[in-house]
PDB file of C-alpha atoms in Angstrom:
ATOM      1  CA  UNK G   1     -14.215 -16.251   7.790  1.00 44.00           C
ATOM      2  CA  UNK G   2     -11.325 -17.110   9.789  1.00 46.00           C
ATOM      3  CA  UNK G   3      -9.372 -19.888  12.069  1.00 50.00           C
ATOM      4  CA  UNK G   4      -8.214 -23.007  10.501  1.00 54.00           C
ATOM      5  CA  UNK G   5     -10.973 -23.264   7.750  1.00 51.00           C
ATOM      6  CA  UNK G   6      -9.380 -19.995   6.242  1.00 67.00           C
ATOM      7  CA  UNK G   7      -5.900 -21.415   6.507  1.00 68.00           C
ATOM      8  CA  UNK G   8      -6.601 -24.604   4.443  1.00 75.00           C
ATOM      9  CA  UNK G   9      -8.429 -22.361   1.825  1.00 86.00           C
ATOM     10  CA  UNK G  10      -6.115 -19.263   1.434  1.00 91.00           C
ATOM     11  CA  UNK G  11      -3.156 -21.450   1.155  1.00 92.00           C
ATOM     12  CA  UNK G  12      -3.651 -22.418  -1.892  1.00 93.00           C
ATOM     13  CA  UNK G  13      -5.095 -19.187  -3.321  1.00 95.00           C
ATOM     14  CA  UNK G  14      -1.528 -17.659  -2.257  1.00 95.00           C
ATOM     15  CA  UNK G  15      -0.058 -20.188  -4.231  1.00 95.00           C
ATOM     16  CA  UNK G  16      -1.953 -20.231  -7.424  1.00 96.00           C
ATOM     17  CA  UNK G  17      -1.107 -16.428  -7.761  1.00 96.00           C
ATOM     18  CA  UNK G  18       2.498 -16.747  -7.503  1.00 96.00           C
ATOM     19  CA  UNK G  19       2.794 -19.388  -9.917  1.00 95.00           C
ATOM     20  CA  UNK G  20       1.090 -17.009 -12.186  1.00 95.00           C
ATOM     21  CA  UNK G  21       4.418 -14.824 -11.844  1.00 94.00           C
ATOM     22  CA  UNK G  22       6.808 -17.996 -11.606  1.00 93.00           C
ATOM     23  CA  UNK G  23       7.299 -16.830  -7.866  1.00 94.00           C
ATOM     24  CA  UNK G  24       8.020 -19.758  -5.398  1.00 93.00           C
ATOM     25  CA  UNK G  25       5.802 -19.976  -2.341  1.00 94.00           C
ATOM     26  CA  UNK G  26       6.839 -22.815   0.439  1.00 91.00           C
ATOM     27  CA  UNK G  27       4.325 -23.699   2.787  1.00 91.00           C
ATOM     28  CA  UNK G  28       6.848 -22.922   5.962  1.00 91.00           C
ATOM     29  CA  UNK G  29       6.916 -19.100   4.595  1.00 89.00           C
ATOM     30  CA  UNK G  30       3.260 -19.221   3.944  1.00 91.00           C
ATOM     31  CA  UNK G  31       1.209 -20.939   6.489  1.00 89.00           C
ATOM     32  CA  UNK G  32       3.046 -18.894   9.859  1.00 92.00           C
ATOM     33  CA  UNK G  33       1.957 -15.771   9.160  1.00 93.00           C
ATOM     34  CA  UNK G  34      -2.107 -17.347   8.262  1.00 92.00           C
ATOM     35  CA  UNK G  35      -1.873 -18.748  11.469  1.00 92.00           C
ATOM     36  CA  UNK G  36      -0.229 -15.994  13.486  1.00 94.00           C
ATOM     37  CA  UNK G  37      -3.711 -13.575  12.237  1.00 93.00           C
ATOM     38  CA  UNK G  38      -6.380 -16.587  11.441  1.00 90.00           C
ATOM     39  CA  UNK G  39      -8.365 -15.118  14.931  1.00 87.00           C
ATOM     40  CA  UNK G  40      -7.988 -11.493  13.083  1.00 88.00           C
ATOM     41  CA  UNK G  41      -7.547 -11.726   9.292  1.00 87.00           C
ATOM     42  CA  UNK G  42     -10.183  -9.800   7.523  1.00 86.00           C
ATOM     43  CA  UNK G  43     -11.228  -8.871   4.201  1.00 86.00           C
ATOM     44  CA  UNK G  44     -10.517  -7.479   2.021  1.00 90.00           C
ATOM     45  CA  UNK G  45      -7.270  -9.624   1.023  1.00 93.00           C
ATOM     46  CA  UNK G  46      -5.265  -8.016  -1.910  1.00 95.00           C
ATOM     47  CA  UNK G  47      -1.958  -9.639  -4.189  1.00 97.00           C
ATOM     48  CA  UNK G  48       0.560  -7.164  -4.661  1.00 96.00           C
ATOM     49  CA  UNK G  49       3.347  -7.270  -7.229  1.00 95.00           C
ATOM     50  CA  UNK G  50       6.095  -4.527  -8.238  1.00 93.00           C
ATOM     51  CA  UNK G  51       7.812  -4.535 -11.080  1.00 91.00           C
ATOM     52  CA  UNK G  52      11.060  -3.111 -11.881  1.00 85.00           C
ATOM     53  CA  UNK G  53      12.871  -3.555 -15.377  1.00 79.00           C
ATOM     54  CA  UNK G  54      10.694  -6.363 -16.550  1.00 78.00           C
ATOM     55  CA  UNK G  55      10.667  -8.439 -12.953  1.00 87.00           C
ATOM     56  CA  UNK G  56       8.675  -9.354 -10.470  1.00 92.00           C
ATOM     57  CA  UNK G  57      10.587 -10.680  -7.658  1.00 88.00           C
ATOM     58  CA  UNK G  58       8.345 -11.422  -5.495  1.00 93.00           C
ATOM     59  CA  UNK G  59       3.966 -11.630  -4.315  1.00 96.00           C
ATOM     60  CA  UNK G  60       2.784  -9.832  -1.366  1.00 95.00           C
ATOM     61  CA  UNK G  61      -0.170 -10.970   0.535  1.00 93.00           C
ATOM     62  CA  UNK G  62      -2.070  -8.712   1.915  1.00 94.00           C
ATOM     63  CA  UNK G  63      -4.666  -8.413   4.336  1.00 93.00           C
ATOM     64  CA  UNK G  64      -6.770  -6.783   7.094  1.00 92.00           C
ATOM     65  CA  UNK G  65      -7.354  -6.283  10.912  1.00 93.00           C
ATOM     66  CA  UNK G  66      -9.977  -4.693  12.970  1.00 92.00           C
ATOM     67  CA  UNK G  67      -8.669  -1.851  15.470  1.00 92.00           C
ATOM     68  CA  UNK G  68      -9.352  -4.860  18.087  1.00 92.00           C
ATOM     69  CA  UNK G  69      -6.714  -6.554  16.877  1.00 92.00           C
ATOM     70  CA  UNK G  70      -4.391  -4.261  18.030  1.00 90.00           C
ATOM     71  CA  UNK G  71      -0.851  -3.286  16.617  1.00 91.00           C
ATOM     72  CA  UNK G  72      -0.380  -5.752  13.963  1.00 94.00           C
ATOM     73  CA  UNK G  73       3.130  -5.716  14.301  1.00 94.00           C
ATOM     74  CA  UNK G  74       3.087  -6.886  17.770  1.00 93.00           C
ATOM     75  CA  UNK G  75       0.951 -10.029  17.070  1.00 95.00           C
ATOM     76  CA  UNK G  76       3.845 -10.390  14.405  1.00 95.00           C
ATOM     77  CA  UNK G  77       6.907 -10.509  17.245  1.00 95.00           C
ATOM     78  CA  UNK G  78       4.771 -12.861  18.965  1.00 95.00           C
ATOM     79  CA  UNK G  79       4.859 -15.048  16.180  1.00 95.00           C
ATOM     80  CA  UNK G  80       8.362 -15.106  15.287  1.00 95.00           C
ATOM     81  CA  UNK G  81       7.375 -13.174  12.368  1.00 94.00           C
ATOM     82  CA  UNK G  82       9.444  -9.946  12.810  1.00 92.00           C
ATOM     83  CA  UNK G  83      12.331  -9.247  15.742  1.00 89.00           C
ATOM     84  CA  UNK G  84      11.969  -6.824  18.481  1.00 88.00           C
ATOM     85  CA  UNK G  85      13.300  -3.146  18.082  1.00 86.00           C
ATOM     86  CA  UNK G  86      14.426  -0.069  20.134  1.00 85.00           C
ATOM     87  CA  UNK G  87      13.776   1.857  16.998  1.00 86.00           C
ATOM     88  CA  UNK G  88      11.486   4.761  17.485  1.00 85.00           C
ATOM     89  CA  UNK G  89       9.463   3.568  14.932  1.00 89.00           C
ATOM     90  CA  UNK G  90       7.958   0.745  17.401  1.00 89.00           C
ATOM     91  CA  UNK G  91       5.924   3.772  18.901  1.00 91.00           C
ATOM     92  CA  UNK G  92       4.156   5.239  15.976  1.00 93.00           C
ATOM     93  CA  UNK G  93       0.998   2.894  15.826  1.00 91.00           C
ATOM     94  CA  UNK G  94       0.501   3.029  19.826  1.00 91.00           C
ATOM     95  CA  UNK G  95       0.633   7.316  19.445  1.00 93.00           C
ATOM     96  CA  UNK G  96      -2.006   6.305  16.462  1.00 92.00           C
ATOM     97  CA  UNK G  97      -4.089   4.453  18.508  1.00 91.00           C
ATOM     98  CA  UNK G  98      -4.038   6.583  21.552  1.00 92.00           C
ATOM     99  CA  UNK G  99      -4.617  10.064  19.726  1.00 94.00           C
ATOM    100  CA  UNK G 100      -6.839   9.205  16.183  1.00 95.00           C
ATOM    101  CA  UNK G 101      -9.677   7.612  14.849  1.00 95.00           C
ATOM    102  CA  UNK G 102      -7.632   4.005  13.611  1.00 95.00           C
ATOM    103  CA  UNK G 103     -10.496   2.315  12.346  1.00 93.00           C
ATOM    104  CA  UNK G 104      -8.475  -1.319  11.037  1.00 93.00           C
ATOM    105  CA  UNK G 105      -5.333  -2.149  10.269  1.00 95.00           C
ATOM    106  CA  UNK G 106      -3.566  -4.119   7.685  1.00 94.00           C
ATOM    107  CA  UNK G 107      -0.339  -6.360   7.007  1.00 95.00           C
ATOM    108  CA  UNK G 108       1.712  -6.807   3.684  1.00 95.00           C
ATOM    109  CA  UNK G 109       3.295 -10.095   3.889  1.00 95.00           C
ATOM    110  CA  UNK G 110       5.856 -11.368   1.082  1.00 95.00           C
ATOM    111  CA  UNK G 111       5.704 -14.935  -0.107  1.00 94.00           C
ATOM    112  CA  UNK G 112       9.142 -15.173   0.391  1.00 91.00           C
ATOM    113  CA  UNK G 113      10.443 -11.977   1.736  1.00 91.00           C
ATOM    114  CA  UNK G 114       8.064 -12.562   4.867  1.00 93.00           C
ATOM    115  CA  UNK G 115       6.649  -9.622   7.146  1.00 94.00           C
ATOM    116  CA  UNK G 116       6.898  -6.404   5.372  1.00 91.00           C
ATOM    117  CA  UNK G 117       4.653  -3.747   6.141  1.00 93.00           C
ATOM    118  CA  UNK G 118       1.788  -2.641   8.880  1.00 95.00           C
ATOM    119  CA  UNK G 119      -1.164  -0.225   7.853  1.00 96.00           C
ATOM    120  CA  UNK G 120      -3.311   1.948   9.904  1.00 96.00           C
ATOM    121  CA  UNK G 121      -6.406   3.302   8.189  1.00 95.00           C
ATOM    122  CA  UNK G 122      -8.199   6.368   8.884  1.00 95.00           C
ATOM    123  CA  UNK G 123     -12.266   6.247   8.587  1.00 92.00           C
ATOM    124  CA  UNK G 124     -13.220   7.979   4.953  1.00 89.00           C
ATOM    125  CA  UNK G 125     -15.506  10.039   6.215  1.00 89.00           C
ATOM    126  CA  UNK G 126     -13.265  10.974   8.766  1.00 92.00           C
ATOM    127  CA  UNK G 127      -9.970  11.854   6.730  1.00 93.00           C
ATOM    128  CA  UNK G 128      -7.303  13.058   8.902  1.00 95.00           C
ATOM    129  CA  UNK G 129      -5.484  16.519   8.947  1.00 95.00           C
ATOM    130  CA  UNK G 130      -2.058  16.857   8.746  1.00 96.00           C
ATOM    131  CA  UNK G 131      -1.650  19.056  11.463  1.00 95.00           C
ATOM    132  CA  UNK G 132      -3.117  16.322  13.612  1.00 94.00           C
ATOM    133  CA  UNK G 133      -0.575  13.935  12.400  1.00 95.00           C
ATOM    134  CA  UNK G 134       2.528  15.720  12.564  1.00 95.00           C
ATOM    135  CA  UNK G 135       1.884  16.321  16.431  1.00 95.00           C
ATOM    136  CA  UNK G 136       2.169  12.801  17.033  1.00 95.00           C
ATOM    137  CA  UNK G 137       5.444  12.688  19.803  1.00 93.00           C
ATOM    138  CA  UNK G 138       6.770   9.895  17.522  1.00 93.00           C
ATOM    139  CA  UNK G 139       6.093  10.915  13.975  1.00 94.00           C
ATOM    140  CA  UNK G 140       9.533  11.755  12.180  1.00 93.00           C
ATOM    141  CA  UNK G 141      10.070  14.698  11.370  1.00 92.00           C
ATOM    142  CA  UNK G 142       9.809  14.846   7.749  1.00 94.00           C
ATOM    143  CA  UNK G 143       6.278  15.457   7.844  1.00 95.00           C
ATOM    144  CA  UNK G 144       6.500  18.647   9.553  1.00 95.00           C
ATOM    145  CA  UNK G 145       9.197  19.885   7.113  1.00 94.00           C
ATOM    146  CA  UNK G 146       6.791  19.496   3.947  1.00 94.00           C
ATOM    147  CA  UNK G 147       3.877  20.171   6.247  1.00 95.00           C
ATOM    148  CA  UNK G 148       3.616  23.466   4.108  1.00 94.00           C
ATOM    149  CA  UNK G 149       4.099  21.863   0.735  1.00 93.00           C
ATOM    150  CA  UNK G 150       1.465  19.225   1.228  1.00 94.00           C
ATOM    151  CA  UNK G 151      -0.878  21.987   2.648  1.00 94.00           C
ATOM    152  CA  UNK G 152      -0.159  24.355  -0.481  1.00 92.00           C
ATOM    153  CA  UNK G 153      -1.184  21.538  -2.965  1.00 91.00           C
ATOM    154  CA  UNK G 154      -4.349  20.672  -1.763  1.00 91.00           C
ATOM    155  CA  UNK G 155      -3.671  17.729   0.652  1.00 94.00           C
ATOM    156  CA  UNK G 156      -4.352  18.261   3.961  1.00 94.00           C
ATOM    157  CA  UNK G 157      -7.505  16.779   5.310  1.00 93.00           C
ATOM    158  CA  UNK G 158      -7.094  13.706   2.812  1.00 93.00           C
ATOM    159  CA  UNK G 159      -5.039  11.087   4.930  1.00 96.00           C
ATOM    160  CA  UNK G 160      -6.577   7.846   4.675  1.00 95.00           C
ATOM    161  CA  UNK G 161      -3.534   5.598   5.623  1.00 96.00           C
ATOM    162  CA  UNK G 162      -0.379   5.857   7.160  1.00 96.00           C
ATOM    163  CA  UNK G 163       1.993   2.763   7.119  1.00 96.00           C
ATOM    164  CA  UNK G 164       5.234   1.586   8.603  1.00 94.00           C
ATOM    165  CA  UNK G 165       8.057  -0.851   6.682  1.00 93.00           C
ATOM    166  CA  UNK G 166       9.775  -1.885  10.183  1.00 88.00           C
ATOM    167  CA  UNK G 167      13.016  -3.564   8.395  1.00 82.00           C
ATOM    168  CA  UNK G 168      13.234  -0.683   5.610  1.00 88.00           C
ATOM    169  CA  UNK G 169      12.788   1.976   8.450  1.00 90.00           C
ATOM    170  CA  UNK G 170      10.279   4.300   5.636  1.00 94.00           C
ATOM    171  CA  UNK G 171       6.947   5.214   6.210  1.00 96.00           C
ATOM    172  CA  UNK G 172       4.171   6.038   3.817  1.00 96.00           C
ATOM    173  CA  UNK G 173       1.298   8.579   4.053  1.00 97.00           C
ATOM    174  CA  UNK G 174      -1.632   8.187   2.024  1.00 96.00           C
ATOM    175  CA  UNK G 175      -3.899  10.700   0.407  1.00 95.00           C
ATOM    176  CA  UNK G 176      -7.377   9.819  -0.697  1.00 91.00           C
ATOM    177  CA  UNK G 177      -9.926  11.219  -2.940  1.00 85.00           C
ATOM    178  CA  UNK G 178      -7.932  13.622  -5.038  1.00 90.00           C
ATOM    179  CA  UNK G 179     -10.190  15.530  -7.561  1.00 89.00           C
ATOM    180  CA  UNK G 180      -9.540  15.616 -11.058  1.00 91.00           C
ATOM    181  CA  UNK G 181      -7.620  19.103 -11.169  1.00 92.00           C
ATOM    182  CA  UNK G 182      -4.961  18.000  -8.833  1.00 93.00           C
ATOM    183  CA  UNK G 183      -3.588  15.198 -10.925  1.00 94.00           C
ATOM    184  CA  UNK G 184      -3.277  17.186 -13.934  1.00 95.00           C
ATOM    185  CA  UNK G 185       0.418  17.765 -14.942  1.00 94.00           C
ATOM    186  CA  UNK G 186      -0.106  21.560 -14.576  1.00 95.00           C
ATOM    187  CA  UNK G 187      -0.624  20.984 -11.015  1.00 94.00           C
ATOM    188  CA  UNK G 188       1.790  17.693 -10.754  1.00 96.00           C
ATOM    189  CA  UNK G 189       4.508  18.590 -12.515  1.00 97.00           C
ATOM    190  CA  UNK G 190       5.273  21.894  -9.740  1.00 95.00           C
ATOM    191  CA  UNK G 191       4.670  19.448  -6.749  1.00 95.00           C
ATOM    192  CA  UNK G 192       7.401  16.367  -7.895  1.00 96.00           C
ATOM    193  CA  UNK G 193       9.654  19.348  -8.682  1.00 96.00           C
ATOM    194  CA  UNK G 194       9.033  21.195  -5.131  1.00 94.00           C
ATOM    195  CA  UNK G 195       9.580  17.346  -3.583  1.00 93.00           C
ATOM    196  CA  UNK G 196      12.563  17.474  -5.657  1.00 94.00           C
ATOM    197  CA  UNK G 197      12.077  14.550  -7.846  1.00 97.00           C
ATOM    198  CA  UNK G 198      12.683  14.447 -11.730  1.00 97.00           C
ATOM    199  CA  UNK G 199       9.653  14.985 -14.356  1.00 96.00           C
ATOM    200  CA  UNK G 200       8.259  11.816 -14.923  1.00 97.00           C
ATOM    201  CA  UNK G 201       8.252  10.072 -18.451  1.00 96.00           C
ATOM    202  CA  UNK G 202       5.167  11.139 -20.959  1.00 95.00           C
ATOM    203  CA  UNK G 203       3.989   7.289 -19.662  1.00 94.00           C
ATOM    204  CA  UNK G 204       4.061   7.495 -15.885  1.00 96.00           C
ATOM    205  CA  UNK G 205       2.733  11.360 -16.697  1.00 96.00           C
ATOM    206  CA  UNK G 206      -0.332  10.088 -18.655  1.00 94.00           C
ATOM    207  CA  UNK G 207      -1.116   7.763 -15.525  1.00 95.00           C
ATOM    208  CA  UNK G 208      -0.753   9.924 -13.114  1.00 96.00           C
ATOM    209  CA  UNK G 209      -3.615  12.110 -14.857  1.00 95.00           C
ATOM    210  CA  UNK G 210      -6.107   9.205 -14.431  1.00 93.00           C
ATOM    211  CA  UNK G 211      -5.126   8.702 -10.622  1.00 94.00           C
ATOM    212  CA  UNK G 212      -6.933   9.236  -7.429  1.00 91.00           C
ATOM    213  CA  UNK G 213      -4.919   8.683  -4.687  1.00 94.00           C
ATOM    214  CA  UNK G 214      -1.181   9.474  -4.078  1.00 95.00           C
ATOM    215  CA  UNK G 215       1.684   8.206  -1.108  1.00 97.00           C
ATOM    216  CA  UNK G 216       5.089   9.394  -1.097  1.00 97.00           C
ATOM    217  CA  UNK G 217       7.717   7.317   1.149  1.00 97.00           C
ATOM    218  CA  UNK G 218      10.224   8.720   3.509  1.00 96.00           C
ATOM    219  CA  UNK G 219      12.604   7.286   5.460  1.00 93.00           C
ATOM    220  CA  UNK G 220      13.099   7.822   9.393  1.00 90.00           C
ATOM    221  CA  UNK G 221      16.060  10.378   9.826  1.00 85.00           C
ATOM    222  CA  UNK G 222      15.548  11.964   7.045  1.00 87.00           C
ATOM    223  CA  UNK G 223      12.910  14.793   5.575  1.00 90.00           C
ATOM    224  CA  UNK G 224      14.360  13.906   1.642  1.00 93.00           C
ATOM    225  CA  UNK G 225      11.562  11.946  -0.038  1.00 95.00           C
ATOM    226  CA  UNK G 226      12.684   8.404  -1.614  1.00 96.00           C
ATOM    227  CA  UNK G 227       9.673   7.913  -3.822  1.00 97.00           C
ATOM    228  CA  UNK G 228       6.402   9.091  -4.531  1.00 98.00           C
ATOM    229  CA  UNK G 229       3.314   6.805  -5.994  1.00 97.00           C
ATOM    230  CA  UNK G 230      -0.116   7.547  -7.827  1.00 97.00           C
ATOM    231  CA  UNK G 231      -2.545   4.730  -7.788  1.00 95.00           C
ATOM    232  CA  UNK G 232      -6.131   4.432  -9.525  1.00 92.00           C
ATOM    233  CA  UNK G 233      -8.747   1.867  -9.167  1.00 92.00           C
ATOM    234  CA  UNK G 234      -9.969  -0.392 -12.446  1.00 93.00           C
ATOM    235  CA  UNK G 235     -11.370  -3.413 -14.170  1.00 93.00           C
ATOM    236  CA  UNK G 236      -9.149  -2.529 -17.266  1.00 93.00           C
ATOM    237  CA  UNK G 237      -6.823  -5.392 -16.979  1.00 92.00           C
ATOM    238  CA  UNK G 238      -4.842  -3.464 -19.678  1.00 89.00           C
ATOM    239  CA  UNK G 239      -4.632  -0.240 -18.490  1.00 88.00           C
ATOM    240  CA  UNK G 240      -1.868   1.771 -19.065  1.00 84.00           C
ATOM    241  CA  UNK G 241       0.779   0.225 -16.408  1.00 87.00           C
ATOM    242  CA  UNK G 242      -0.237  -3.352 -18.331  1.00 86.00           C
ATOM    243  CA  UNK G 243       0.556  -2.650 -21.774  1.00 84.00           C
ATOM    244  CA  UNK G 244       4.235  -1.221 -20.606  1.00 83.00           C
ATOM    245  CA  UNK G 245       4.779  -4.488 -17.978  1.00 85.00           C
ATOM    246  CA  UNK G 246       3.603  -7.495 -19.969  1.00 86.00           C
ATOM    247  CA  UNK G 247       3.682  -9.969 -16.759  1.00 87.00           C
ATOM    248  CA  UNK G 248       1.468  -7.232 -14.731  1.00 90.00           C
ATOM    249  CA  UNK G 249      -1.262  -7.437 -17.860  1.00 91.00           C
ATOM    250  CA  UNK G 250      -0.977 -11.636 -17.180  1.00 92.00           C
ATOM    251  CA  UNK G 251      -1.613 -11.266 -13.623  1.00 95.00           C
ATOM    252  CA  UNK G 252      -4.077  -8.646 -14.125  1.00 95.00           C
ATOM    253  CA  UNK G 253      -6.328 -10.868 -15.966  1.00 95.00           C
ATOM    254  CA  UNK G 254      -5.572 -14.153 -14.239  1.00 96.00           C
ATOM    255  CA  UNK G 255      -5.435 -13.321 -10.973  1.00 96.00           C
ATOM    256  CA  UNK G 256      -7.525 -15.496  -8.392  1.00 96.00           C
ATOM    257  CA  UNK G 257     -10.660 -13.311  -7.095  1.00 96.00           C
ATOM    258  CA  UNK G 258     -13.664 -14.731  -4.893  1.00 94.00           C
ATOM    259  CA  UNK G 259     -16.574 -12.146  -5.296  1.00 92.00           C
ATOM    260  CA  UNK G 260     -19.171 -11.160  -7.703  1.00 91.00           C
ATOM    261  CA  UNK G 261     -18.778  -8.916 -11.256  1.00 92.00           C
ATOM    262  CA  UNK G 262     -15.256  -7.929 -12.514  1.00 92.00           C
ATOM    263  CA  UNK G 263     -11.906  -8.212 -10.931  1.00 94.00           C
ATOM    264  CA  UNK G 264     -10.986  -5.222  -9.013  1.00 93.00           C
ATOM    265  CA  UNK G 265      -7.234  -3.550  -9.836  1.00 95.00           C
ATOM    266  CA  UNK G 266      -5.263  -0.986  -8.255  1.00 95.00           C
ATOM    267  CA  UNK G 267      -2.339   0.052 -10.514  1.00 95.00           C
ATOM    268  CA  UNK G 268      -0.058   2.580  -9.085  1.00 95.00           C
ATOM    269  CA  UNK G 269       2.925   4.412 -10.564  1.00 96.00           C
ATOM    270  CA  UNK G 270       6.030   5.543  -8.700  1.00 97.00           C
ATOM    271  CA  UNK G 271       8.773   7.553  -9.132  1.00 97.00           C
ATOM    272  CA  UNK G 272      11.874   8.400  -7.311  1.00 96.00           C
ATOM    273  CA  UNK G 273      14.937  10.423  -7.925  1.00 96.00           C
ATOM    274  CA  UNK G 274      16.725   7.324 -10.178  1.00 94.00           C
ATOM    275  CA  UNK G 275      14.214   5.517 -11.409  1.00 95.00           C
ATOM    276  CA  UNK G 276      10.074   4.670 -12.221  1.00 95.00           C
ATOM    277  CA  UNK G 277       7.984   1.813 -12.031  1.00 94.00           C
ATOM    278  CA  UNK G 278       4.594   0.194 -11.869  1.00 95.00           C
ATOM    279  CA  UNK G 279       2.824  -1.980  -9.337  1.00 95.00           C
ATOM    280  CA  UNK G 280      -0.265  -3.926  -9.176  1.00 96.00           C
ATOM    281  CA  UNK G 281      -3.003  -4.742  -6.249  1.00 96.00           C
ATOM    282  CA  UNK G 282      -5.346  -7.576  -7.454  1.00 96.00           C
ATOM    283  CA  UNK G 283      -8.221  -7.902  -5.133  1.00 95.00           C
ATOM    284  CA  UNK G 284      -8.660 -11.665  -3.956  1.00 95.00           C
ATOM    285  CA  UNK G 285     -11.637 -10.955  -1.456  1.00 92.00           C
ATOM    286  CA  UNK G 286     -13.160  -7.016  -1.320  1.00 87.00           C
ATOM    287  CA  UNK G 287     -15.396  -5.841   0.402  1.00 78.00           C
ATOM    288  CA  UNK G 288     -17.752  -2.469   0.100  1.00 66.00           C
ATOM    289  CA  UNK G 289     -15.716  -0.199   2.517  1.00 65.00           C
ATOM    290  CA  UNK G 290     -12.591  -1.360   0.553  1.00 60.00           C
ATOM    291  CA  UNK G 291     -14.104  -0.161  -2.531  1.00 54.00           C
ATOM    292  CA  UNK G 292     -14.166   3.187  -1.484  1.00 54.00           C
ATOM    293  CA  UNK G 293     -10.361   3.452  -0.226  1.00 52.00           C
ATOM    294  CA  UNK G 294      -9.346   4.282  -3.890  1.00 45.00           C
ATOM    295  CA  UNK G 295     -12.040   5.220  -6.327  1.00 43.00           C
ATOM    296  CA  UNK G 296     -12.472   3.989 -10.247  1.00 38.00           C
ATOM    297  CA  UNK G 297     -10.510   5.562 -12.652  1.00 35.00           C
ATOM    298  CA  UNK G 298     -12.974   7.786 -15.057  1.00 32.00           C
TER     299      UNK G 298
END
């Protein structure tokens, strides 16, 4: 489904799940950016909220592209959705493109915050080395430098994702498919402390064990990593992360979804050298590939 039809129904789909976190969501924020992708937008389309202390400050819409599309981030700039850069970090998705298998991308948009992040995704059954990755001409550097580290704890040949936050100037790599073993805290707690991040609380510990998937962040100019999340798919809408963040457990059971059986949840935990915190993905439409990007918690 796309072109104006979408438009007139997503609207207010956006807008019913903010009001479920008391976030604001104008039509002039809104309605750009469903125009700027109606030709492209794809399922599946995902809510996103992070919270930090006990707030929410703000609903991310997010959504898909074929590799048609193209760069995401350039239909974007033709939009007035984003500003043009010099940045190195414009380059990244057309070395992608050129030199791996990108089989969609995606877009995190904020309600309010506007155009956030760009996705490319890898095909599963294809998961990408890191080797293959950090030879990129534009990839920073900081993958290189813990090229060892992520190869010594079982990660390489598990990239499913690598994403881009253009006005933060970080980048995320994603790891899929991680087997039980790896997420135990005998093999977790020796990886955040070679990344040099604090032990996490017994909480964000306990979560981590039932996790599948894993992305740290980095910024651009520097190989130091800012943050590291664990994620897990569920139908639990009180899982662990719910029963610590009251509003996510709201959200996680009211959320607007359009497709058959139980809502679909991603929680993810992340930690970072000052602080911890929870997020949640609420699935609005899915799709059988998307099931498959980050498997059910056991």
């Amino acid at each position: 489904m796309s072109g104006t039809a979408d438009i007139e129904r997503l609207y207010p789909v956006v807008e019913e799940a903010a009001a479920l976190l008391d976030i604001a969501c104008p039509p002039e924020r809104m309605r750009p950016v469903l125009t700027a992708f109606r030709d492209a937008l794809a399922d599946p389309v995902v809510f996103n909220a992070v919270t930090k202390g006990g707030r929410i400050a703000d609903l991310s819409f997010d959504f898909t592209l074929p590799a048609s599309a193209g760069d995401p981030y350039a239909i974007a700039l033709a939009h007035g959705l984003a500003e043009e850069t010099d940045h190195p970090i414009r380059t990244l998705f057309s070395d992608l493109r050129a030199r791996l298998p990108v089989q969609g991308y995606g877009v995190d948009y904020g309600v309010n915050g506007g155009f956030n992040k760009t996705y490319a995704f890898f095909p599963l059954g294809d998961l990408q080395a890191l080797a293959e990755l950090a030879a990129l001409p534009s990839m920073p550097p900081a993958l290189s430098e813990h090229l060892g580290l992520f190869t010594e704890h079982g990660l390489d040949h598990k990239v499913s994702a690598l994403a881009i936050d253009y006005a933060r100037r970080t980048w995320n790599v994603y790891f899929n498919g991680l087997p039980a073993e790896f997420v135990r805290r005998t093999a977790v707690l020796p990886m955040l402390r070679a990344f040099g991040l604090p032990e996490p609380s017994e909480q964000l510990l306990g979560f981590i064990e039932t996790s599948s998937a894993l992305y740290p962040t980095f910024g651009w100019d520097s190989s130091k990593i800012e943050r590291i999340s664990f994620s897990t798919r569920t139908t639990n809408p009180v899982a662990l992360p719910a029963r610590i963040e009251p509003k996510l457990e709201k959200f996680a059971r009211s959320a607007p979804y359009a497709y058959e059986g139980e809502r679909v949840l991603v929680y993810a935990g992340a930690l970072s050298p000052s602080e911890e915190y929870y997020k949640l993905a609420t699935y609005y439409r899915m799709t059988a590939a998307a099931h498959d990007r980050v498997r059910s918690a056991n």
